[in-house]
Coordinates of C-alpha atoms and ligand atoms in Angstrom, one line a residue:
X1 CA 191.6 30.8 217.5
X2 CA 190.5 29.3 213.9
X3 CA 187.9 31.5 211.8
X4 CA 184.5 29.9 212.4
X5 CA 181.8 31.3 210.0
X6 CA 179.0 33.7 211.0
X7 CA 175.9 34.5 210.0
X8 CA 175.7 37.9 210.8
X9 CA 173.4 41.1 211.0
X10 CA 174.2 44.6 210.8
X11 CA 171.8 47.0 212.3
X12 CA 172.5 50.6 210.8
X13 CA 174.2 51.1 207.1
X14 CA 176.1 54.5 208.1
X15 CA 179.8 54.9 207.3
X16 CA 180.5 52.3 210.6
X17 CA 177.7 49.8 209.4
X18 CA 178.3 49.6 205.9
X19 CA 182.4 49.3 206.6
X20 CA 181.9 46.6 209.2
X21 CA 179.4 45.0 207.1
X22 CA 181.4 44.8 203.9
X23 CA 184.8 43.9 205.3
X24 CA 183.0 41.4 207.4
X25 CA 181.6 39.7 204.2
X26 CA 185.0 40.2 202.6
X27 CA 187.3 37.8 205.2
X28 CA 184.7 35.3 204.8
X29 CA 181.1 35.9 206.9
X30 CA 177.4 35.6 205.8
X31 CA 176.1 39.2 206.3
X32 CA 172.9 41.4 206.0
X33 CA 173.3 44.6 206.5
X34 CA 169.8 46.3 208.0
X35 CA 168.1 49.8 207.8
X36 CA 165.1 51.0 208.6
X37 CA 165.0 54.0 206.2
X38 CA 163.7 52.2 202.8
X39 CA 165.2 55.1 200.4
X40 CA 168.7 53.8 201.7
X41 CA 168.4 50.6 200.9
X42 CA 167.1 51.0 197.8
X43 CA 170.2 52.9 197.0
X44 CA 172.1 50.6 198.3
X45 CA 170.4 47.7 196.6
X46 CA 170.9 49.3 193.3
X47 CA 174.7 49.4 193.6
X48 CA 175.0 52.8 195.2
X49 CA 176.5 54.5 198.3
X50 CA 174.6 56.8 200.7
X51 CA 177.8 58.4 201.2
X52 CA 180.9 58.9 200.0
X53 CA 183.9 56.8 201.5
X54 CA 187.2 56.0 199.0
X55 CA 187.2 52.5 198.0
X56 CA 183.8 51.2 199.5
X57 CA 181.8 51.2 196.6
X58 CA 184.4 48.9 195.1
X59 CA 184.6 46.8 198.4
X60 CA 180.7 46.5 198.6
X61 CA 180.3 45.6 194.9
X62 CA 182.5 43.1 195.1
X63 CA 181.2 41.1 198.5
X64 CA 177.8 41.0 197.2
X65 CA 178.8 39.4 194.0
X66 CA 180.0 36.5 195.9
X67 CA 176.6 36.4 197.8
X68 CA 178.1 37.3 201.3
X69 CA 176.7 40.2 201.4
X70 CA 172.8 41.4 201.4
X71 CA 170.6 44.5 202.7
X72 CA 167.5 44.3 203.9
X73 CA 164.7 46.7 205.4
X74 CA 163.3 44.4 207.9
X75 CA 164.9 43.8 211.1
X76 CA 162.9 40.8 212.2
X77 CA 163.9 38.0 209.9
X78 CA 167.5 39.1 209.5
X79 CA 168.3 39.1 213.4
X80 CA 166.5 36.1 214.1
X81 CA 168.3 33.8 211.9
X82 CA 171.9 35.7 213.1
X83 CA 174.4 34.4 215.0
X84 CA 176.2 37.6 215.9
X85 CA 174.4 41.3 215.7
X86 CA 176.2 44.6 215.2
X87 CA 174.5 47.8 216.4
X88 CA 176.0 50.1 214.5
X89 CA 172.9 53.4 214.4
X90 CA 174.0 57.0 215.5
X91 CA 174.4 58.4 218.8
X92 CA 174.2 61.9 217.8
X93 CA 174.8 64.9 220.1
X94 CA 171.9 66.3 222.8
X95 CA 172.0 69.7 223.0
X96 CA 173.1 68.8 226.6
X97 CA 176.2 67.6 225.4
X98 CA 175.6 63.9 226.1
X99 CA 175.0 61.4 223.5
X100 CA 171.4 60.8 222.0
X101 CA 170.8 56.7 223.0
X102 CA 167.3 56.7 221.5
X103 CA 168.0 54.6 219.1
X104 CA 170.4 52.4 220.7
X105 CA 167.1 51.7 222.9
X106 CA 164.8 51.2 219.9
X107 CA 167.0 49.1 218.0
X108 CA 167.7 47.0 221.3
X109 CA 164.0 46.4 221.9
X110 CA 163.1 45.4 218.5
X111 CA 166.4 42.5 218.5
X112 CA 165.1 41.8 221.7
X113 CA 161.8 40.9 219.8
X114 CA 163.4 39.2 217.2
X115 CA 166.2 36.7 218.6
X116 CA 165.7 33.1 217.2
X117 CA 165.6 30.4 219.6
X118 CA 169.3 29.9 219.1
X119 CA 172.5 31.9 221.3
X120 CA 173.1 35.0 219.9
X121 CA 175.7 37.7 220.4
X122 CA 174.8 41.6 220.5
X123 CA 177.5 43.5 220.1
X124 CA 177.5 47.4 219.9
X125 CA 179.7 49.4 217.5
X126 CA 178.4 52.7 217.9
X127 CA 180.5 54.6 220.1
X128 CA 178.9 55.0 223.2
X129 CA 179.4 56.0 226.7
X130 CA 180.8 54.0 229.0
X131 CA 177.7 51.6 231.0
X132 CA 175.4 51.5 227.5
X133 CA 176.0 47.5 227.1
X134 CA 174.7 47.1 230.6
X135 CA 172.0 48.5 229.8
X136 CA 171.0 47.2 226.5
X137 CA 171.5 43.7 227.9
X138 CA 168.8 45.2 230.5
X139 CA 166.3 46.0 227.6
X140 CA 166.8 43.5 225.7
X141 CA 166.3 40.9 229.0
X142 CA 163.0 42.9 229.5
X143 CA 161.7 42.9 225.6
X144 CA 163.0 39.2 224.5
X145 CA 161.0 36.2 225.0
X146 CA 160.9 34.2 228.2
X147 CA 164.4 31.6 227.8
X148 CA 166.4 33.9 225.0
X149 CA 169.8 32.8 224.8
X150 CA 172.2 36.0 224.2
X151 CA 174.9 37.7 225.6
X152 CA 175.9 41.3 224.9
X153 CA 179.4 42.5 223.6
X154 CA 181.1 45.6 223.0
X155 CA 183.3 46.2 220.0
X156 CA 184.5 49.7 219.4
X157 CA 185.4 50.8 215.5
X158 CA 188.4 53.1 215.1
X159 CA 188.0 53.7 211.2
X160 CA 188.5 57.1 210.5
X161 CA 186.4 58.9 207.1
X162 CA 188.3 59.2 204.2
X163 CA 190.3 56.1 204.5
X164 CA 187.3 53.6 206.7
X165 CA 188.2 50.4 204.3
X166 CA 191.9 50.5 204.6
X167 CA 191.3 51.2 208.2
X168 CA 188.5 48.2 209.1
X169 CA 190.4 45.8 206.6
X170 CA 193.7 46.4 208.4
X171 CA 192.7 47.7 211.5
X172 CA 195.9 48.3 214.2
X173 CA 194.1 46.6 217.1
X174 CA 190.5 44.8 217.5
X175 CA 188.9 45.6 220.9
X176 CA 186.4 43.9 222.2
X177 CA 184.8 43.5 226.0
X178 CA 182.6 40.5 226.8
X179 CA 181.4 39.5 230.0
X180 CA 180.9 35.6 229.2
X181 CA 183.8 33.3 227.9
X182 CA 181.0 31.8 225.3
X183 CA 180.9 35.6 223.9
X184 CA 184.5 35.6 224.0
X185 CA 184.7 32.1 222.2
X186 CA 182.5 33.9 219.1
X187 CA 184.2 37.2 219.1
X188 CA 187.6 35.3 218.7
X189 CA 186.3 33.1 215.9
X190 CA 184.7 36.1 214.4
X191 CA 188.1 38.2 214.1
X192 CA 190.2 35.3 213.3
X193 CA 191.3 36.4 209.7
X194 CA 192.6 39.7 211.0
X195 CA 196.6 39.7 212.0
X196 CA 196.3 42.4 214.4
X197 CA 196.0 42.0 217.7
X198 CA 192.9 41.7 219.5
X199 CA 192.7 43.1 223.5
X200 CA 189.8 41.7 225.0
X201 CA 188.8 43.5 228.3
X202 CA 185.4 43.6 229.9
X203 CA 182.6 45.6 228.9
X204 CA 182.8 48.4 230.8
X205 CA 186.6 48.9 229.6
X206 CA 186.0 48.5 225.9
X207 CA 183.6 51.5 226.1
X208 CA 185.6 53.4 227.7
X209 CA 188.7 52.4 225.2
X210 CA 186.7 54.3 222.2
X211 CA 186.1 57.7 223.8
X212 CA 189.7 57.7 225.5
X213 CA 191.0 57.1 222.2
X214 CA 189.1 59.9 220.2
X215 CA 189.7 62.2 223.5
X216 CA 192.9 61.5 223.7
X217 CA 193.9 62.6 219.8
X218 CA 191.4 65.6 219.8
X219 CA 193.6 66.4 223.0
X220 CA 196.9 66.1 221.2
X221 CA 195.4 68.4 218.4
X222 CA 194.1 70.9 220.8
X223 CA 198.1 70.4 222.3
X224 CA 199.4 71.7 219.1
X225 CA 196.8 74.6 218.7
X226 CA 198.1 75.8 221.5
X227 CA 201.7 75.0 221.0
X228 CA 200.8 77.2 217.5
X229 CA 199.6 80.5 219.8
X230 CA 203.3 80.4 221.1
X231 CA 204.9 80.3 218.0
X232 CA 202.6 83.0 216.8
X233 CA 203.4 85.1 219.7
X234 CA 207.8 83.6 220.0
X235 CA 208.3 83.7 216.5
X236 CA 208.8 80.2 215.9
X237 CA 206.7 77.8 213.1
X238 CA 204.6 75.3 214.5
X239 CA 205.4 72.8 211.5
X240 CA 209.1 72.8 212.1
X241 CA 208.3 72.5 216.3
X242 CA 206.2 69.4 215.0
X243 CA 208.5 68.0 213.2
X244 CA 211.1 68.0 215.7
X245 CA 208.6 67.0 218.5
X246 CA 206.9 64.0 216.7
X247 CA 210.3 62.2 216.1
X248 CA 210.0 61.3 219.7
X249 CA 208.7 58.0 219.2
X250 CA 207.0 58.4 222.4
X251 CA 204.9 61.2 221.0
X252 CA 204.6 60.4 217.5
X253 CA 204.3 62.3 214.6
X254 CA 200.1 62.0 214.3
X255 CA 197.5 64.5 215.5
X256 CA 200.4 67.0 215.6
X257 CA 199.0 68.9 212.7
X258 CA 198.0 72.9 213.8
X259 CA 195.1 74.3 212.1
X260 CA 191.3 75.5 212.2
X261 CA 191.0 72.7 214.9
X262 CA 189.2 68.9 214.5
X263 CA 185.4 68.9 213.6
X264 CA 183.8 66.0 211.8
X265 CA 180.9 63.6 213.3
X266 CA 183.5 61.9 216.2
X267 CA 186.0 64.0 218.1
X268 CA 183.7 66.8 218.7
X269 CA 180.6 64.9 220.0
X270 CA 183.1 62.0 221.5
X271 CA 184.9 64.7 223.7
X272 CA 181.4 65.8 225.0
X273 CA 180.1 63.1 225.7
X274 CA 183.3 61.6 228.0
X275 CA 183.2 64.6 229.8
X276 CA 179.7 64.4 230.5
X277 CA 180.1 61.0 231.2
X278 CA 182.9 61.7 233.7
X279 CA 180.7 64.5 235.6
X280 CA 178.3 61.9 235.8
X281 CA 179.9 59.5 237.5
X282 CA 181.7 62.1 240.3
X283 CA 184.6 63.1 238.1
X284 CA 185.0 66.8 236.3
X285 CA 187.2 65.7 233.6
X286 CA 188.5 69.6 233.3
X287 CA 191.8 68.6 230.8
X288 CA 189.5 67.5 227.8
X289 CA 186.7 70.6 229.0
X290 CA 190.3 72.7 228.0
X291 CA 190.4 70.7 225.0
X292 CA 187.0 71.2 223.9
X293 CA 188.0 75.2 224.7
X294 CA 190.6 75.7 223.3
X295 CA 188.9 73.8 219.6
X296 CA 186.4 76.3 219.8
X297 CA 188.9 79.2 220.3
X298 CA 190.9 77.9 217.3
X299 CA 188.3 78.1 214.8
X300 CA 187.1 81.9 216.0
X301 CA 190.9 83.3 215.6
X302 CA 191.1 82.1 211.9
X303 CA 187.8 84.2 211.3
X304 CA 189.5 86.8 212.6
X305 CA 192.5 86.5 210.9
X306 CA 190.6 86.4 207.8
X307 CA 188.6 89.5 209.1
X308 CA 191.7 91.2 209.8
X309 CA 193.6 90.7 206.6
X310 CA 190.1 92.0 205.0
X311 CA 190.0 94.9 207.2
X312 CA 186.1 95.4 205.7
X313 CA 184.3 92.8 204.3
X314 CA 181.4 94.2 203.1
X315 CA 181.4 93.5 199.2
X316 CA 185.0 91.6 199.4
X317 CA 185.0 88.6 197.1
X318 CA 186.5 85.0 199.2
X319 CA 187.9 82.2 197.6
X320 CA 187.5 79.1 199.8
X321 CA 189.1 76.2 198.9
X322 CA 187.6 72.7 200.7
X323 CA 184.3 72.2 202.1
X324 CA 184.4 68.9 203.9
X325 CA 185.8 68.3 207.7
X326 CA 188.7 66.7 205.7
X327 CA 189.8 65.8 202.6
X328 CA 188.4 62.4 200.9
X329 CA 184.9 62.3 202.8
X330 CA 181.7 64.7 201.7
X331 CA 180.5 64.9 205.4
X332 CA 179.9 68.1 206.8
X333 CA 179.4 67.8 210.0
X334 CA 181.2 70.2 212.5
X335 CA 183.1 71.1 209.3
X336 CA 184.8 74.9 209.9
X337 CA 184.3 76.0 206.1
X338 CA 180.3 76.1 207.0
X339 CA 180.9 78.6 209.9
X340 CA 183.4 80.2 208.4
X341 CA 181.1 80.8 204.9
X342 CA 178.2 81.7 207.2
X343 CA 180.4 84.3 209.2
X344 CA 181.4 86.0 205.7
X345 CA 177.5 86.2 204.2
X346 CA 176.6 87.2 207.8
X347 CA 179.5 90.2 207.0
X348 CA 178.2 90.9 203.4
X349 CA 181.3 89.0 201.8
X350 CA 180.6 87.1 198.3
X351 CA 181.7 83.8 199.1
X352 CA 182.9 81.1 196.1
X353 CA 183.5 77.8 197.5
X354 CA 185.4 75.0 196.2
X355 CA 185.0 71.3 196.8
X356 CA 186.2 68.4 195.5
X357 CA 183.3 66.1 196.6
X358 CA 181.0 67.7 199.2
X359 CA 179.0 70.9 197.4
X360 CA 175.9 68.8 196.6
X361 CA 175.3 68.9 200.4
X362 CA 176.7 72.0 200.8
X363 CA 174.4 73.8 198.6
X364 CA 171.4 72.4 200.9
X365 CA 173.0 73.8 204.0
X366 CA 174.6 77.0 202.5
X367 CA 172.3 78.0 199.4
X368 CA 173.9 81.7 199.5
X369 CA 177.3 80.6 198.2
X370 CA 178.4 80.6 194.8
X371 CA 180.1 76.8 193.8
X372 CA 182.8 77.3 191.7
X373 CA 183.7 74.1 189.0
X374 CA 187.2 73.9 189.9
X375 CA 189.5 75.6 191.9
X376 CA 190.6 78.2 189.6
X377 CA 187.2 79.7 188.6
X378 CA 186.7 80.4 192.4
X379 CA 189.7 82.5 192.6
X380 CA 188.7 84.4 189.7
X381 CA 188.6 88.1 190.9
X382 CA 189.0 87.3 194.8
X383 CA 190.3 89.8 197.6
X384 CA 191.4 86.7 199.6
X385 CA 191.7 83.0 199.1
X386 CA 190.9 80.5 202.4
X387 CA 192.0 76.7 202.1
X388 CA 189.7 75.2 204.4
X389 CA 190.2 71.7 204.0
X390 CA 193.7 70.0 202.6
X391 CA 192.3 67.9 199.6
X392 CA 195.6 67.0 197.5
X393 CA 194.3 68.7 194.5
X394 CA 194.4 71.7 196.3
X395 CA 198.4 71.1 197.9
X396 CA 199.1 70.7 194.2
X397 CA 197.0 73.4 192.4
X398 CA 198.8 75.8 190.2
X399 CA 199.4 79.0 192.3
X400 CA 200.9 81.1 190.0
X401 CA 197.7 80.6 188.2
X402 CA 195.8 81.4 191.3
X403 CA 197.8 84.3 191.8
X404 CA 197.5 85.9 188.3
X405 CA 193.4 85.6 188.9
X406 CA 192.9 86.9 191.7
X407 CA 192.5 90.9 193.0
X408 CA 194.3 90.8 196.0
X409 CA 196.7 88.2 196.3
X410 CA 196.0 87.0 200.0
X411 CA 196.0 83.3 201.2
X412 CA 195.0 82.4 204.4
X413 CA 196.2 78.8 205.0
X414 CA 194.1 76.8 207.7
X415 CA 196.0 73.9 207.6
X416 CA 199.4 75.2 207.0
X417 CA 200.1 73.1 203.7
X418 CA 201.8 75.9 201.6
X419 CA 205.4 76.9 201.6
X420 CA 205.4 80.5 203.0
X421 CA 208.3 81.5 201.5
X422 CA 207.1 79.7 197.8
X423 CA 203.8 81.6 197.8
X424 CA 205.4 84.9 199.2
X425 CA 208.2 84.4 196.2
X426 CA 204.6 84.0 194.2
X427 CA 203.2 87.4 195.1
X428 CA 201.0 86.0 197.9
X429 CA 200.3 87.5 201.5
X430 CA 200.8 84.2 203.2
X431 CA 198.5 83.9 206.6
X432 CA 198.9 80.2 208.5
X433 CA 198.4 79.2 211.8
X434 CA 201.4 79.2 214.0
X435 CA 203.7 80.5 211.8
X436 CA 205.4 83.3 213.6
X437 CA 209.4 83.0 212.7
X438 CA 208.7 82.6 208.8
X439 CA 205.8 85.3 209.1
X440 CA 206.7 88.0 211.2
X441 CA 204.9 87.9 214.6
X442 CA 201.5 88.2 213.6
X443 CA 201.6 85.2 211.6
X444 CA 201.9 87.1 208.5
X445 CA 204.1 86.8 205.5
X446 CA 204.0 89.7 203.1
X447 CA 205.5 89.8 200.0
X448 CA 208.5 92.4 198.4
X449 CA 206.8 95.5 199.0
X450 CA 203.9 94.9 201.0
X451 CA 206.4 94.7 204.7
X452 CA 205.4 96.5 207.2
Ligands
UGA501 C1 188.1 59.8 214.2 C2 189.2 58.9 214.7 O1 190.5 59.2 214.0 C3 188.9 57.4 214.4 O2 189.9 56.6 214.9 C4 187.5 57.1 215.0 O3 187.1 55.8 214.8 C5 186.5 58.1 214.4 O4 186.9 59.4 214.8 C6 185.1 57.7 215.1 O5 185.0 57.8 216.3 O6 184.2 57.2 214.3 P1 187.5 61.0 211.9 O7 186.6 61.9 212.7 O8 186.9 60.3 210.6 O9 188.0 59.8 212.8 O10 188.7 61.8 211.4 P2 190.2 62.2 211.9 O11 191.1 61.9 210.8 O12 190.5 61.6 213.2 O13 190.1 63.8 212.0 C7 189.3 64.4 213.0 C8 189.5 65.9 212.9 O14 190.7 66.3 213.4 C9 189.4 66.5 211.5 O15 188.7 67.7 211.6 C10 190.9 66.8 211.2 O16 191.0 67.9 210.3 C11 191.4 67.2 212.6 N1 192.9 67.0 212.7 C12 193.4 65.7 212.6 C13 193.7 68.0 213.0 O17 193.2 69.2 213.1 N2 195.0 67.9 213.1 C14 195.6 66.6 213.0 O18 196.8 66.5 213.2 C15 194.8 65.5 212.7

């Protein structure tokens, strides 16, 4: 299929918005990325991000110097002269579990209201449950003008934080489910640039493609978590069994990392929302309620490992190292390090947190902590030292350094990134997750002198 030029509109400048906006600007399209929050596109008129994503500053910089790529704060004018519109808002969590469509609604009424008088396609990109682009096509049929020519498309995003450009300009598949071969025709011309390849299903199927996907790797991590409980309890080291299982190329070595457990905006949210989609429609989708329990469960035991290497933590001074969900993203949603630095004020610790990007927003959320400079001065005169979240800078930091300022020399290792037998040759207490044969049963590694 040959690239055909679009004049597009994106509706919604979050981390999906903004990527698909400026990588669809980049390979060639004309495209005006909408909000309807006027503080955010100020900011982003000025040059600036509303959040921080490696590389998209550059990307976005660089597409609207060639004119391909505009924002605007008024929906109307933008969606009526586009050829092809993105919903791309939030579906955040209800407390029930299933995912908020208010604004899905809202911002399918008000395209409905602003269609030109030529064909458009709607296509949603915000993950939703499986049945929401029936249903917009529904509103919008009840809120457009009589004789509207549109059709509505799905188009999941699989760009992960941290590394969103690399992943929407070189994406490993494009999905997208259409239910008209004219919306299929657009789609195609759309996505020509891309080499990958490009599945196109029917609605219905391309919904339910996105929260299978997420389900299935917050699954595969939850796999692991457990996989780490065994070693704990056999002896063994959950990075070696990980190793040796993700060779298989049928299993892959991805998502096989043990550890505090997946948070971030997606998996979390994702998982509940399938489920609850599944109960919906007559099926109790039990494997992925496990998942979901056995996530939660994973986070709780590293508290407690830090609350038993404390023994009291009344007055105990913590190191954590890494704020974020994961490394190279400042989002903090569903991140561990919040619960666990709220569990430790709750317990009277004094809490010094570390991060290289996220403690502007952290210090809104969690005023109580002390934010170190770097991740030395944290350490300065700590009983224990946490890494949270496996930024680089932390993989690499000095430890000998770390070790010679700290009280108590114990590390608890969330994501297993440390040599246990380097840090215990250090003068560290080593605590990871699953880490039995090179710790002792209890997933401990004590130094010369401090065995039990
Ligand atoms: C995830 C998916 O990877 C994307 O494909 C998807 O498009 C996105 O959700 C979304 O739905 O928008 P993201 O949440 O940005 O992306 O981050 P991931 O890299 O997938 O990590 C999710 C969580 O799993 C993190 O908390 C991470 O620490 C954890 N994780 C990941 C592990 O605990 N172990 C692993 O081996 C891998």
């Amino acid at each position: 299929m040959a690239f055909v030029e679009r004049r597009i509109a994106v509706v919604g400048t979050g981390y999906v918005g903004l990527v698909t906006g400026a990588v669809l600007a980049k390979v060639g399209h004309r495209v005006t990325c909408v909000d309807n929050d006027p503080a955010k596109v100020r900011i982003l008129e000025a040059g600036k991000l509303p959040i921080y994503e490696p590389g998209l500053e550059a990307l976005v910089e660089d597409v609207r110097t060639t004119g391909r790529l505009a924002f605007s704060g008024e929906i109307a004018p933008v969606v009526g002269a586009a050829e092809v519109v993105f919903i791309c808002v939030g579906t955040p969590p209800l407390p029930s579990g299933k995912a908020d469509l208010s604004y899905i609604e809202q911002v399918a009424r008000d395209i409905a209201r602003s269609l030109g008088t030529h064909y458009t396609v709607v296509v949603e990109k915000s993950t939703v449950p499986v049945h929401t682009g029936m249903r917009v096509k529904r509103t919008i049929e009840r809120h457009a003008p009589a004789g509207a020519r549109f059709d509505v498309a799905s188009n999941p995003e699989f760009l992960a934080e941290g590394t969103a450009v690399r992943d929407a300009l070189a994406p490993n598949r494009i999905v997208v489910g259409v239910d008209s071969e004219r919306a299929r025709v657009v789609m195609e011309g759309l996505y020509a640039p891309f080499a990958c390849p490009l599945i196109v299903t029917g609605i219905e199927s391309a919904e339910i493609i996105k929260h299978a996907s997420n389900s299935f790797l917050a699954l595969k991590i939850s796999y692991i978590n457990a996989v780490a409980r065994i070693c704990e309890l056999a002896g063994a080291d959950v990075v070696q069994v990980a190793r040796g299982m993700g060779l298989d190329e049928r299993i892959g070595p991805h998502f096989l990392r043990a550890g505090i457990g997946y948070g971030g905006s997606c998996f979390p949210k994702d998982v509940d929302a399938f489920g609850e989609i599944a109960s919906e429609l007559g099926y109790e989708f039990t494997l992925i309620r496990e998942a979901q329990r056995i996530n939660a469960e994973q986070r709780t035991r590293f508290i407690r490992k830090i609350e038993d290497a404390l023994w009291v933590v009344k007055d105990k001074r913590v190191a954590l190292w890494g704020l974020s969900f994961k490394p190279d993203t400042d989002d903090l949603r569903e991140a561990p390090a919040m619960d666990i630095a709220r569990w430790l004020l709750d317990h009277g610790a004094v809490v010094r947190a570390h991060d290289p990007v996220a403690m502007d927003k952290a210090r809104v959320l969690l005023p109580k902590v002390d934010y170190g400079a770097d991740p030395y001065a944290v350490c300065e005169g700590a009983d224990a030292l946490v890494l949270v979240t496996e930024w680089k800078t932390y993989i690499e930091a000095d430890l000998g350094r770390v070790r010679a300022a700290m009280r108590h020399p114990i590390l608890l290792d969330g994501r297993n990134v440390f040599d246990p037998a380097h840090v215990v040759a250090l003068g560290f207490e080593y605590h990871g997750v699953g880490r039995g044969a090179v710790a002792g049963h209890d997933g401990v590694v004590r130094g010369p002198g401090r065995g039990r």
